[in-house]
Amino acid sequence: MSQRVERFVAKVVTQQKVSRDDAHRTLLLLMVVRMHRFFQAVLLLVEDGLYDSAAALMRSFLEQWFVFAAVSNEPDLARRYAVQTQAESRKALSGLRRLDATCRAPELTERVLDDAIAAYGPGEGFNVAWWAERTGNLDTYLTLYRRLSMHAHGAGAPLEDYVQMDDRGEVVGLRETAAIADMPGFLMAASSMHFKVAAVLMDWKATDNDRSEAQRLELERQALDAQVNEYYAQSPRYRRA
């Protein structure tokens, strides 16, 4: 299903033509391209059995999706996105000031860095929770995003997934399928979000065949999603691979 969603979104994306003067749609299309590359990479990692790495990358997909969903509904939020992006650049430059002078390029003097930082002006950095809440997806941030973050950070919680134990609770080896139990739910969630991206683009341009295909694909996706939810409902602790 995820592969079919990927192919469908790719087809819809290639049909779009955006004027250079349409800054709003240009920004949205750029975000779609970035999300689609993340989505493609996730599928490749899953095919290779690298489920934990796929989960880490899916977190990046979800961050961009929060912004896309907000800006597509409220075009004026693009300005806030720009301010947060500039703030991240300012933070990066501020970090350079903490480097020992011998570790910086000679031209990156204190004066040069101060001027560059001042040019960006004040403003908050990128705030994932804010974007999630703005789109009515704070629950997704507090659940799915947090779960994916476990695989993106260096915290110790996910390490137990790499341990294979016997019935007595003793370590007998390493597991090569970390995060596999969560992957069906992760993929269905990401596929649903990516399908919503296609729906936005189809409001710009789409053929009748595309709309019919979208309806069929969405019905199949919903049916499969129900099966996945039923699997987790019957196995609340998940079947360890």
mmCIF file with all atom_site columns, C-alpha atoms in Angstrom, residues 94 96 124-125 140 151 159 161 164 175-176 192 201 206 236 239:
data_model
loop_
_atom_site.group_PDB
_atom_site.id
_atom_site.type_symbol
_atom_site.label_atom_id
_atom_site.label_alt_id
_atom_site.label_comp_id
_atom_site.label_asym_id
_atom_site.label_entity_id
_atom_site.label_seq_id
_atom_site.pdbx_PDB_ins_code
_atom_site.Cartn_x
_atom_site.Cartn_y
_atom_site.Cartn_z
_atom_site.occupancy
_atom_site.B_iso_or_equiv
_atom_site.pdbx_formal_charge
_atom_site.auth_seq_id
_atom_site.auth_comp_id
_atom_site.auth_asym_id
_atom_site.auth_atom_id
_atom_site.pdbx_PDB_model_num
ATOM 1  C CA . SER A 1 94  ? 25.848 31.815  17.209  1.00 0.00 ? 94  SER A CA 1
ATOM 2  C CA . LEU A 1 96  ? 30.248 29.274  15.489  1.00 0.00 ? 96  LEU A CA 1
ATOM 3  C CA . GLU A 1 124 ? 11.976 31.935  17.700  1.00 0.00 ? 124 GLU A CA 1
ATOM 4  C CA . GLY A 1 125 ? 13.460 28.796  16.225  1.00 0.00 ? 125 GLY A CA 1
ATOM 5  C CA . THR A 1 140 ? -0.073 12.985  16.730  1.00 0.00 ? 140 THR A CA 1
ATOM 6  C CA . HIS A 1 151 ? 14.748 6.105   17.063  1.00 0.00 ? 151 HIS A CA 1
ATOM 7  C CA . LEU A 1 159 ? 18.310 -0.159  22.776  1.00 0.00 ? 159 LEU A CA 1
ATOM 8  C CA . ASP A 1 161 ? 14.895 -3.660  20.744  1.00 0.00 ? 161 ASP A CA 1
ATOM 9  C CA . GLN A 1 164 ? 17.315 -11.029 21.892  1.00 0.00 ? 164 GLN A CA 1
ATOM 10 C CA . ARG A 1 175 ? 18.105 -8.818  17.064  1.00 0.00 ? 175 ARG A CA 1
ATOM 11 C CA . GLU A 1 176 ? 18.422 -7.506  13.518  1.00 0.00 ? 176 GLU A CA 1
ATOM 12 C CA . SER A 1 192 ? -2.268 8.451   5.158   1.00 0.00 ? 192 SER A CA 1
ATOM 13 C CA . LEU A 1 201 ? -2.103 19.013  -5.150  1.00 0.00 ? 201 LEU A CA 1
ATOM 14 C CA . ALA A 1 206 ? -5.842 16.463  -11.626 1.00 0.00 ? 206 ALA A CA 1
ATOM 15 C CA . PRO A 1 236 ? -1.221 -4.676  22.841  1.00 0.00 ? 236 PRO A CA 1
ATOM 16 C CA . ARG A 1 239 ? 4.633  -9.700  18.917  1.00 0.00 ? 239 ARG A CA 1
#
